[in-house]
XYZ file of C-alpha atoms in Angstrom:
688
model
C 11.008 13.427 -33.308
C 11.029 11.036 -36.247
C 14.826 11.063 -36.409
C 15.037 10.354 -32.673
C 12.642 7.416 -33.059
C 14.686 6.125 -35.984
C 17.898 6.226 -33.913
C 16.094 4.498 -31.056
C 14.954 1.733 -33.407
C 18.496 1.172 -34.682
C 20.132 1.163 -31.228
C 17.692 -1.222 -29.603
C 17.377 -3.755 -32.427
C 20.934 -4.203 -33.710
C 22.608 -7.218 -32.154
C 25.707 -5.503 -30.740
C 23.986 -2.391 -29.425
C 21.041 -4.376 -28.042
C 23.408 -6.283 -25.746
C 24.947 -3.006 -24.611
C 21.494 -1.579 -23.831
C 20.572 -4.654 -21.782
C 23.832 -4.755 -19.827
C 23.750 -1.020 -19.043
C 20.052 -1.131 -18.076
C 20.409 -4.054 -15.688
C 23.593 -2.628 -14.162
C 21.806 0.654 -13.498
C 18.793 -1.188 -12.072
C 21.079 -3.210 -9.820
C 22.849 -0.048 -8.692
C 19.541 1.629 -7.814
C 18.450 -1.405 -5.790
C 21.784 -1.585 -3.991
C 21.632 2.122 -3.148
C 18.092 1.703 -1.886
C 19.043 -1.151 0.436
C 21.922 0.898 1.868
C 19.637 3.830 2.687
C 17.251 1.672 4.675
C 13.669 2.609 5.462
C 12.314 5.939 4.307
C 10.908 8.601 6.557
C 7.433 8.436 8.016
C 4.416 8.266 5.759
C 3.096 11.590 4.413
C 0.134 13.171 6.161
C -3.203 13.745 4.352
C -3.609 16.938 6.403
C -2.964 20.303 4.675
C -0.058 22.076 6.372
C -2.021 25.310 6.926
C -5.108 23.584 8.336
C -6.409 24.724 11.735
C -5.842 21.261 13.228
C -2.256 21.286 11.945
C -1.672 24.592 13.736
C -3.051 23.057 16.942
C -0.736 20.060 16.585
C 2.232 22.427 16.266
C 1.172 24.579 19.240
C 0.658 21.485 21.363
C 4.407 20.847 21.296
C 4.868 23.784 23.679
C 2.556 22.297 26.325
C 3.735 19.790 28.935
C 3.171 16.356 27.436
C 2.345 17.905 24.098
C 4.827 15.742 22.242
C 2.900 12.518 22.886
C 0.243 10.537 21.017
C -2.126 8.680 23.345
C -2.993 5.021 23.202
C -6.079 4.096 25.215
C -6.334 0.754 26.990
C -9.951 -0.361 27.357
C -10.340 -2.860 30.206
C -13.674 -4.709 30.437
C -15.266 -7.508 32.440
C -18.914 -8.391 31.945
C -20.611 -8.359 35.329
C -18.172 -5.905 36.894
C -14.442 -5.488 37.518
C -12.973 -7.331 40.523
C -10.336 -6.422 43.085
C -7.976 -8.884 41.370
C -8.511 -6.985 38.110
C -7.640 -3.701 39.797
C -4.453 -5.162 41.292
C -3.369 -6.623 37.956
C -4.053 -3.283 36.247
C -1.647 -1.545 38.627
C 1.078 -4.049 37.711
C 0.542 -3.836 33.954
C 0.460 -0.020 34.124
C 4.018 -0.123 35.473
C 5.073 -2.350 32.569
C 3.414 0.033 30.103
C 5.275 2.972 31.654
C 8.601 1.110 31.288
C 7.897 0.293 27.629
C 6.947 3.854 26.628
C 9.218 5.740 29.020
C 6.223 7.933 29.913
C 3.814 8.077 32.798
C 0.536 6.180 32.564
C -2.593 8.066 33.661
C -4.756 6.817 36.543
C -7.634 4.600 35.362
C -10.997 6.230 34.621
C -13.883 3.892 35.561
C -17.193 3.645 33.721
C -20.392 4.353 35.658
C -21.611 0.779 35.115
C -18.537 -0.649 36.883
C -17.827 -3.055 34.004
C -15.008 -1.128 32.305
C -12.315 1.465 32.726
C -9.872 3.221 30.418
C -6.189 4.045 30.861
C -4.348 6.621 28.723
C -0.828 5.538 27.743
C 1.320 8.340 26.330
C 3.474 7.388 23.318
C 6.146 9.760 22.011
C 4.760 11.442 18.885
C 8.048 11.029 17.005
C 7.697 7.224 17.144
C 6.191 6.302 13.757
C 6.033 3.560 11.152
C 7.431 0.165 12.078
C 8.824 1.513 15.355
C 5.316 2.498 16.443
C 3.950 -0.888 15.392
C 6.594 -2.676 17.464
C 5.951 -0.461 20.499
C 2.178 -1.033 20.367
C 2.790 -4.782 19.954
C 4.940 -4.674 23.097
C 2.138 -2.884 24.978
C -0.348 -5.525 23.865
C 1.978 -8.369 24.802
C 2.415 -6.829 28.259
C -1.377 -6.780 28.616
C -1.489 -10.517 27.904
C 0.911 -11.403 30.728
C -0.866 -12.947 33.751
C -4.168 -11.348 32.751
C -7.037 -12.647 34.918
C -9.424 -15.007 33.129
C -12.470 -13.303 31.651
C -10.846 -9.863 31.578
C -10.669 -8.160 28.170
C -7.970 -5.572 27.385
C -7.895 -3.782 24.034
C -5.639 -0.959 22.841
C -7.267 1.804 20.803
C -6.765 5.558 20.339
C -4.602 7.468 17.865
C -1.358 5.559 18.462
C -3.093 2.171 18.189
C -4.935 3.102 14.972
C -1.684 4.330 13.379
C 0.104 1.141 14.427
C -2.698 -1.093 13.117
C -2.677 0.650 9.739
C 1.092 0.150 9.513
C 0.755 -3.463 10.642
C -2.001 -4.140 8.125
C 0.435 -3.340 5.311
C 3.089 -5.702 6.655
C 3.785 -8.146 3.826
C 1.155 -6.464 1.649
C 3.714 -5.188 -0.865
C 4.938 -8.736 -1.492
C 1.382 -10.060 -1.819
C 0.546 -7.240 -4.211
C 3.650 -7.947 -6.301
C 3.014 -11.692 -6.481
C -0.687 -11.379 -7.293
C -0.047 -8.626 -9.866
C 2.729 -10.624 -11.549
C 0.507 -13.707 -11.574
C -2.424 -11.853 -13.130
C -0.214 -10.221 -15.765
C 1.504 -13.536 -16.576
C -1.839 -15.321 -17.042
C -3.268 -12.575 -19.242
C -0.091 -12.371 -21.345
C -0.181 -16.126 -21.929
C -3.831 -15.920 -23.011
C -3.105 -12.903 -25.223
C 0.046 -14.172 -26.916
C -1.007 -17.850 -26.973
C 2.628 -18.753 -26.571
C 4.328 -20.655 -23.741
C 7.522 -18.573 -23.985
C 6.815 -15.113 -25.426
C 5.143 -13.801 -22.244
C 8.343 -14.337 -20.236
C 10.224 -11.543 -22.025
C 7.815 -8.635 -21.352
C 6.966 -9.917 -17.867
C 10.638 -10.046 -16.875
C 11.269 -6.548 -18.231
C 8.184 -5.144 -16.479
C 9.032 -6.860 -13.187
C 12.536 -5.375 -13.178
C 11.082 -1.967 -14.071
C 8.630 -2.238 -11.184
C 11.305 -3.130 -8.618
C 13.585 -0.388 -9.938
C 10.766 2.155 -9.744
C 9.833 1.026 -6.229
C 13.359 1.506 -4.894
C 13.953 4.717 -6.883
C 10.847 6.361 -5.429
C 11.926 5.353 -1.912
C 15.368 6.875 -2.496
C 13.884 10.127 -3.766
C 11.430 10.226 -0.846
C 14.404 9.891 1.512
C 16.354 12.647 -0.228
C 13.532 15.197 -0.355
C 12.284 14.375 3.146
C 8.804 13.078 2.297
C 7.495 9.613 3.035
C 5.815 6.742 1.224
C 2.967 4.853 2.841
C 1.599 1.479 1.800
C -1.151 2.942 -0.370
C 1.270 5.157 -2.325
C 3.663 2.267 -2.963
C 0.779 -0.020 -3.902
C -0.775 2.380 -6.419
C 2.631 3.160 -7.946
C 3.399 -0.547 -8.373
C 0.023 -1.165 -10.007
C 0.560 1.735 -12.406
C 4.041 0.550 -13.401
C 2.881 -3.013 -13.976
C -0.306 -1.984 -15.766
C 1.191 0.709 -17.977
C 4.333 -1.345 -18.679
C 2.196 -4.278 -19.796
C 0.154 -2.006 -22.047
C 3.293 -0.646 -23.682
C 4.561 -4.200 -24.195
C 1.264 -5.347 -25.695
C 1.242 -2.441 -28.134
C 4.832 -2.979 -29.239
C 4.636 -6.779 -29.520
C 1.358 -6.538 -31.439
C 2.986 -4.175 -33.938
C 6.033 -6.467 -34.027
C 3.826 -9.448 -34.958
C 2.230 -7.325 -37.684
C 5.613 -6.272 -39.100
C 6.976 -9.839 -39.098
C 4.488 -10.577 -41.908
C 6.117 -7.800 -43.987
C 9.836 -8.309 -43.349
C 12.167 -11.218 -43.997
C 14.437 -10.549 -40.986
C 13.055 -10.272 -37.471
C 15.342 -7.329 -36.587
C 13.975 -5.284 -39.495
C 10.452 -6.110 -38.369
C 11.280 -5.138 -34.788
C 12.811 -1.834 -35.900
C 9.641 -1.082 -37.872
C 7.548 -1.978 -34.813
C 9.565 0.398 -32.638
C 9.093 3.171 -35.206
C 5.380 2.449 -35.487
C 4.560 2.200 -31.775
C 6.917 4.658 -30.053
C 4.850 7.781 -30.726
C 1.708 6.214 -29.244
C 3.603 4.856 -26.222
C 5.307 8.197 -25.518
C 2.045 10.103 -25.955
C 0.300 7.714 -23.594
C 3.047 7.938 -21.003
C 3.416 11.712 -21.039
C -0.341 12.187 -20.746
C -0.442 10.192 -17.522
C 2.868 11.528 -16.138
C 1.940 15.174 -16.634
C -1.501 14.543 -15.143
C 0.162 12.909 -12.124
C 2.494 15.867 -11.677
C -0.564 18.096 -11.339
C -1.066 16.339 -7.990
C 1.975 18.249 -6.691
C -0.382 21.248 -6.486
C -2.558 19.422 -3.966
C -2.793 20.759 -0.419
C -2.446 17.213 0.969
C 1.156 15.944 1.406
C 0.176 12.318 0.738
C -1.456 13.273 -2.576
C 1.627 15.252 -3.602
C 3.774 12.255 -2.658
C 1.652 9.959 -4.848
C 1.952 12.334 -7.801
C 5.759 12.419 -7.651
C 6.132 8.708 -6.879
C 3.803 7.494 -9.619
C 5.239 9.906 -12.208
C 8.768 8.640 -11.532
C 7.541 5.055 -11.712
C 5.875 5.585 -15.085
C 8.914 7.326 -16.566
C 11.009 4.311 -15.548
C 8.379 2.030 -17.116
C 8.645 4.085 -20.335
C 12.437 3.739 -20.462
C 12.228 -0.018 -19.983
C 9.486 -0.299 -22.634
C 11.343 1.709 -25.281
C 14.910 0.546 -24.565
C 15.019 -2.737 -22.675
C 12.000 -4.511 -24.178
C 12.991 -4.181 -27.870
C 16.605 -5.010 -26.994
C 15.432 -8.175 -25.238
C 13.099 -9.116 -28.112
C 15.902 -8.620 -30.632
C 17.895 -11.480 -29.101
C 15.269 -13.992 -30.219
C 13.951 -14.809 -33.653
C 10.441 -15.527 -34.872
C 10.422 -18.711 -32.829
C 9.626 -16.631 -29.765
C 6.003 -16.550 -31.035
C 5.733 -20.347 -31.197
C 3.410 -22.093 -31.922
C 1.692 -19.273 -33.898
C 4.760 -17.948 -35.704
C 4.083 -15.030 -38.110
C 5.832 -15.524 -41.490
C 7.083 -13.050 -44.075
C 4.494 -12.624 -46.824
C 1.741 -14.145 -44.733
C -1.717 -12.692 -45.362
C -2.651 -9.686 -43.290
C -5.307 -9.975 -40.614
C -8.744 -10.661 -42.081
C -10.796 -7.575 -42.787
C -13.885 -9.551 -41.735
C -12.820 -10.053 -38.126
C -15.094 -9.240 -35.202
C -13.630 -5.757 -34.630
C -14.022 -4.821 -38.298
C -17.659 -5.968 -38.210
C -18.344 -3.959 -35.051
C -16.719 -0.842 -36.508
C -18.697 -1.091 -39.764
C -21.942 -1.536 -37.826
C -21.205 1.549 -35.707
C -20.314 3.885 -38.595
C -23.291 2.709 -40.665
C -25.752 4.168 -38.084
C -23.633 6.474 -35.921
C -26.448 8.696 -34.576
C -28.530 5.775 -33.302
C -25.508 4.033 -31.802
C -24.291 7.224 -30.116
C -27.732 7.920 -28.642
C -27.916 4.419 -27.176
C -24.415 4.749 -25.721
C -25.322 8.134 -24.213
C -28.326 6.593 -22.449
C -26.156 3.816 -20.993
C -23.507 6.264 -19.797
C -26.158 8.547 -18.307
C -27.779 5.711 -16.364
C -24.403 4.641 -14.977
C -23.509 8.221 -13.999
C -26.752 8.450 -11.991
C -25.073 6.214 -9.410
C -23.388 9.387 -8.131
C -26.724 10.767 -6.921
C -26.841 10.698 -3.149
C -23.415 9.088 -2.786
C -21.820 9.586 0.634
C -18.183 10.648 0.926
C -16.109 10.178 4.068
C -15.258 6.989 5.981
C -15.115 6.950 9.769
C -11.969 5.788 11.535
C -13.446 2.354 12.184
C -14.560 1.931 8.562
C -11.071 2.235 7.072
C -10.021 -1.390 7.542
C -10.910 -4.517 5.589
C -9.085 -6.687 8.128
C -9.457 -7.329 11.849
C -7.953 -4.513 13.947
C -7.820 -4.367 17.742
C -8.042 -0.574 17.672
C -11.432 -0.847 15.927
C -12.693 -3.496 18.364
C -11.397 -1.451 21.303
C -13.276 1.653 20.165
C -16.486 -0.359 19.881
C -15.971 -1.740 23.406
C -15.236 1.739 24.740
C -18.406 3.077 23.120
C -20.524 0.667 25.181
C -19.360 2.160 28.477
C -18.081 5.694 27.729
C -18.785 8.477 25.279
C -17.207 7.172 22.029
C -15.212 10.396 21.732
C -13.259 9.531 24.892
C -10.837 7.476 22.812
C -9.753 10.514 20.821
C -10.704 13.847 22.452
C -10.767 17.247 20.785
C -7.962 19.698 21.609
C -8.663 23.437 21.744
C -5.877 26.004 22.102
C -6.872 29.536 23.116
C -5.393 32.636 24.709
C -5.516 32.631 28.522
C -7.716 35.768 28.567
C -10.466 33.977 26.572
C -10.083 30.486 28.074
C -12.911 30.712 30.602
C -15.447 31.987 28.066
C -14.394 29.360 25.529
C -14.729 26.592 28.120
C -18.296 27.671 28.930
C -19.230 27.879 25.248
C -17.779 24.451 24.387
C -19.615 22.762 27.256
C -22.903 24.129 25.922
C -22.466 22.781 22.375
C -24.665 19.840 21.365
C -22.507 16.772 20.796
C -19.957 17.684 23.488
C -20.034 15.388 26.521
C -17.586 17.419 28.625
C -14.686 19.847 28.379
C -11.965 20.767 30.849
C -8.667 22.709 30.945
C -5.726 20.344 30.444
C -2.600 22.487 30.294
C -0.990 25.918 30.134
C 1.940 27.278 28.156
C 2.936 30.924 28.428
C -0.224 32.852 27.532
C -2.015 29.865 25.984
C -4.453 27.391 27.552
C -5.246 23.914 26.250
C -8.798 22.612 26.636
C -9.667 18.941 26.114
C -13.235 18.168 25.005
C -14.838 14.726 24.837
C -17.458 14.255 22.124
C -20.576 12.138 22.440
C -20.019 10.508 19.043
C -17.252 8.270 17.714
C -14.320 9.922 15.896
C -14.665 10.691 12.179
C -18.407 9.980 12.039
C -20.760 12.449 10.377
C -22.067 13.462 13.813
C -18.628 14.184 15.286
C -17.629 16.105 12.157
C -20.767 18.226 12.483
C -19.914 18.928 16.132
C -16.450 20.201 15.144
C -17.980 22.461 12.499
C -20.423 23.843 15.072
C -17.626 24.317 17.597
C -15.503 26.288 15.150
C -18.485 28.407 14.201
C -19.361 29.147 17.845
C -15.750 29.981 18.696
C -15.205 32.216 15.685
C -13.772 35.551 16.828
C -12.303 34.189 20.057
C -8.950 33.256 18.534
C -9.473 29.626 19.621
C -8.093 26.872 17.372
C -9.815 23.461 17.293
C -7.675 20.383 16.683
C -7.475 16.678 17.395
C -8.124 13.678 15.140
C -11.749 14.559 14.316
C -10.731 18.100 13.382
C -7.892 16.681 11.302
C -10.360 14.468 9.476
C -12.596 17.462 8.765
C -9.621 19.491 7.485
C -8.513 16.573 5.303
C -12.003 16.368 3.804
C -12.025 20.106 3.150
C -8.618 19.760 1.521
C -9.925 16.947 -0.695
C -12.890 19.106 -1.750
C -10.512 21.949 -2.591
C -8.366 19.577 -4.641
C -11.387 18.338 -6.591
C -12.212 21.924 -7.541
C -8.632 22.870 -8.447
C -6.791 19.689 -9.445
C -9.482 18.131 -11.638
C -9.738 21.115 -14.062
C -5.940 21.297 -14.216
C -5.726 17.579 -15.051
C -8.199 18.093 -17.887
C -6.226 21.099 -19.132
C -2.947 19.160 -19.095
C -4.472 16.208 -20.948
C -5.993 18.588 -23.485
C -2.666 20.362 -24.108
C -0.839 17.046 -24.553
C -3.444 15.914 -27.072
C -3.145 19.218 -28.981
C 0.579 18.536 -29.390
C 0.305 14.807 -30.133
C -2.651 14.910 -32.536
C -1.799 18.311 -34.077
C -5.498 19.108 -34.148
C -7.897 21.396 -32.291
C -11.198 19.554 -32.740
C -10.035 16.007 -31.947
C -8.611 16.748 -28.455
C -11.721 18.704 -27.441
C -13.945 15.832 -28.552
C -11.825 13.161 -26.866
C -11.572 14.991 -23.535
C -15.325 15.608 -23.503
C -15.970 11.919 -24.134
C -13.437 10.997 -21.432
C -15.126 13.213 -18.820
C -18.542 11.700 -19.560
C -17.125 8.172 -19.374
C -15.324 9.001 -16.127
C -18.510 10.265 -14.476
C -20.245 7.069 -15.590
C -17.488 4.923 -14.115
C -17.591 6.876 -10.853
C -21.351 6.400 -10.695
C -21.150 2.666 -11.370
C -18.270 2.218 -8.944
C -19.973 4.233 -6.199
C -23.174 2.211 -6.595
C -21.313 -1.105 -6.445
C -19.195 0.071 -3.510
C -22.360 0.771 -1.518
C -24.837 -1.862 -2.705
C -22.595 -4.793 -3.657
C -19.614 -4.511 -1.329
C -21.520 -2.846 1.503
C -19.036 -0.020 2.131
C -20.735 2.841 4.013
C -19.248 5.641 1.892
C -16.470 6.603 -0.494
C -13.230 7.674 1.139
C -12.437 11.373 0.681
C -9.407 10.610 -1.505
C -11.189 8.086 -3.752
C -12.897 10.541 -6.163
C -9.764 12.518 -7.066
C -7.571 9.407 -7.465
C -10.237 7.679 -9.538
C -10.827 10.754 -11.700
C -7.103 11.155 -12.355
C -6.527 7.562 -13.403
C -9.736 7.251 -15.400
C -9.148 10.415 -17.423
C -5.424 9.908 -18.000
C -5.502 6.144 -18.583
C -8.805 6.225 -20.450
C -7.440 8.718 -22.948
C -4.510 6.343 -23.490
C -6.529 3.782 -25.417
C -8.267 6.452 -27.423
C -4.872 7.930 -28.335
C -3.705 4.489 -29.505
C -6.821 4.234 -31.644
C -6.839 7.774 -33.022
C -3.128 7.779 -33.906
C -3.684 4.601 -35.928
C -6.731 6.196 -37.581
C -4.640 9.243 -38.475
C -1.987 6.955 -39.953
C -4.618 5.154 -42.033
C -6.294 8.431 -43.103
C -3.307 9.200 -45.322
C -4.756 6.694 -47.817
C -8.519 6.643 -47.112
C -11.411 8.707 -45.787
C -11.765 9.439 -42.089
C -14.640 6.971 -41.656
C -12.806 4.169 -43.463
C -9.628 5.011 -41.564
C -11.472 4.668 -38.251
C -12.910 1.301 -39.308
C -9.395 0.144 -40.172
C -8.030 1.478 -36.886
C -10.690 -0.269 -34.791
C -10.218 -3.503 -36.728
C -6.423 -3.494 -36.504
C -6.082 -2.358 -32.899
C -9.217 -3.922 -31.424
C -7.475 -7.045 -30.194
C -4.450 -5.396 -28.611
C -6.375 -2.496 -27.035
C -8.942 -4.893 -25.607
C -6.172 -7.074 -24.184
C -4.441 -4.013 -22.756
C -7.687 -2.806 -21.180
C -8.406 -6.176 -19.585
C -4.838 -6.358 -18.251
C -4.940 -2.854 -16.756
C -8.404 -3.342 -15.263
C -7.308 -6.656 -13.738
C -4.150 -5.104 -12.312
C -6.130 -2.315 -10.649
C -8.518 -4.917 -9.246
C -5.493 -6.455 -7.523
C -5.499 -3.408 -5.204
C -8.245 -5.321 -3.430
C -5.595 -7.525 -1.767
C -4.444 -4.482 0.223
C -6.140 -3.963 3.601
C -7.724 -0.519 3.281
C -11.172 0.194 1.837
C -9.801 3.281 0.063
C -7.564 1.178 -2.180
C -10.330 -1.336 -2.837
C -12.596 1.504 -3.961
C -9.931 3.033 -6.223
C -9.214 -0.371 -7.766
C -12.917 -1.092 -8.259
C -13.834 2.244 -9.841
C -10.753 2.490 -12.072
C -11.019 -1.159 -13.140
C -14.689 -0.757 -14.097
C -13.921 2.527 -15.835
C -11.146 1.016 -17.939
C -13.419 -1.837 -19.026
C -16.141 0.688 -19.847
C -13.663 2.705 -21.880
C -12.293 -0.376 -23.620
C -15.578 -1.964 -24.677
C -17.965 0.981 -25.013
C -16.116 4.270 -25.416
C -13.268 3.170 -27.678
C -15.325 0.602 -29.614
C -18.606 2.486 -30.013
C -18.599 6.138 -28.924
C -15.369 7.327 -30.576
C -16.023 5.679 -33.994
C -19.609 6.984 -33.959
C -18.458 10.552 -33.248
C -15.783 10.355 -35.964
C -18.395 9.094 -38.437
C -20.736 11.988 -37.600
C -18.077 14.724 -37.703
C -16.188 13.293 -40.670
C -13.008 14.866 -42.045
C -13.532 18.013 -39.988
C -12.446 16.046 -36.899
C -8.803 16.588 -37.945
C -9.042 20.351 -38.322
C -6.752 22.129 -38.962
C -4.186 19.363 -39.635
C -6.210 17.584 -42.304
C -7.024 20.819 -44.159
C -3.365 21.809 -44.245
C -2.329 18.373 -45.513
C -4.938 18.214 -48.239
C -4.208 21.728 -49.486
C -0.566 20.856 -49.790
C -1.551 17.882 -51.949
C -3.681 20.093 -54.149
C -6.901 18.328 -53.168
C -10.276 20.000 -52.767
C -11.959 20.271 -49.420
C -15.507 19.039 -48.941
C -17.628 21.278 -46.743
């Protein structure tokens, strides 16, 4: 690997070859973007529902029933004090317009018993998705605004309306995310580099990498037939920007260090590339391989995120190792103005704040570690009693007519009327199943709604709103009561239950695999057995603490009712993989320093020399994840909050206090067997 790094350093820092690297890189990036624009929009967003789930089987069987290829939108019509004859006449006219827009029949209105509301089911073709669905629902809503009598309220809710509102909520969100992320990174780079010009080089490289990764993932999604939703694109963009900035900070920091040792800036840059590449590659591969573990998830949207984010980070790595040094090589030391590092200048003071912190930690490691353990334990206690699972109406952080419509419907009808349960059963068992379902607590009513060959479809209306704990419990009871009848229970509430079960399965399977992958990567990178085991253990403890703190703040500070089902696994992945990154940066530098000094002294040197850059990188990455809060879904806000807090916790407590304290307690044995092999080869004795 050393020879490959040496060749990389020569290619990217020599004047002639650096220009070639830049021209080729930007031509390829331009070609990817051009190809992406020619392909147009990707396929529909991936589904969080496992393909073999019971509700997925119902959705497939429904296609064989008359009208089974439609997704209903429900118009809720309300007038306080009672609907009038004029309202009824207008409703007949608008129903005709709705039928013309959708090309499907509109059901007769169903009045509420209080006479103040009625609902109308509008069938929308199920193959209309994404922006097309948003436009169709907008047309339905515009039709409802035409000549509507004063005082009459009409709101569109139901499955089609919720899907359209989610898609609409992300309209323009990618641009907002990009602008806010770029702004945050630019500000933090300026504060870190203290230069009015230096920040422009890494920011430009990272921005091009991000756009290239965004288009490349869309192209691949089109080719392999998956989809990318707003959350997947948003998380991928944040990862590319955050990781790319970290790589740039590490390389530029080493470059500044080497400029004090070399007369020519290209020699210093080549040394910086040699000194930082191993840490950058180790960091990148740890996260990429952990992301690829997500391809083993049962949820298509989680698999899509794993592939998309892995591709994005590999592109970020290529830009960091090839394009960034080539771009830096075109400028001299003046790029660091006004704080220009000079050849022969004194090295960084050994009495800086990070050196003082490190010396204080290793002087009393047991006491410091005990105090840190108490803090981490208290934070992890935030997981006690945490609720997981957001209802349909709790998903949004923005106004949504589908949410308002469901609330209006719930005042006059059973809340489940907006999104009924679908049961498919053999004709010979249909009558018994119908009787059983009608007797289940939580079911308002059930009726046959279609036949296909030897199958019967039963539609059941629940008493509780979709995706609430009560409606989920009703579905579980229904499946239990119908066990042995061959009946399959589907619909949106059943889908939500199956998605939650899939997320629980992924936590049990994916999380251990992520830890195993990270551990194997660390075995290879650190060439040690003890160090990876220690670091992964520390990372798991820190991750649980971050999850506890984030869950507590999500509930008690932000007022969110629960964590989304996908939040824990996403947060765990990013906290473990990204958290280990900074520790790898630190430990690799400690290993480098240990060639000339004891393990404890080497760790003090490593903390002192890397403290500034790792802290800056942690603040940048935490800030970038916090930017997810500009996106409209609570899920992304929760992921950004938990990961951002976790990265800060890792940066200021784990990397600064816990890791040095553990190294001081374990001593030279932390490197086993690598250190023993090295010292024997030098003819040195081993202390036991």
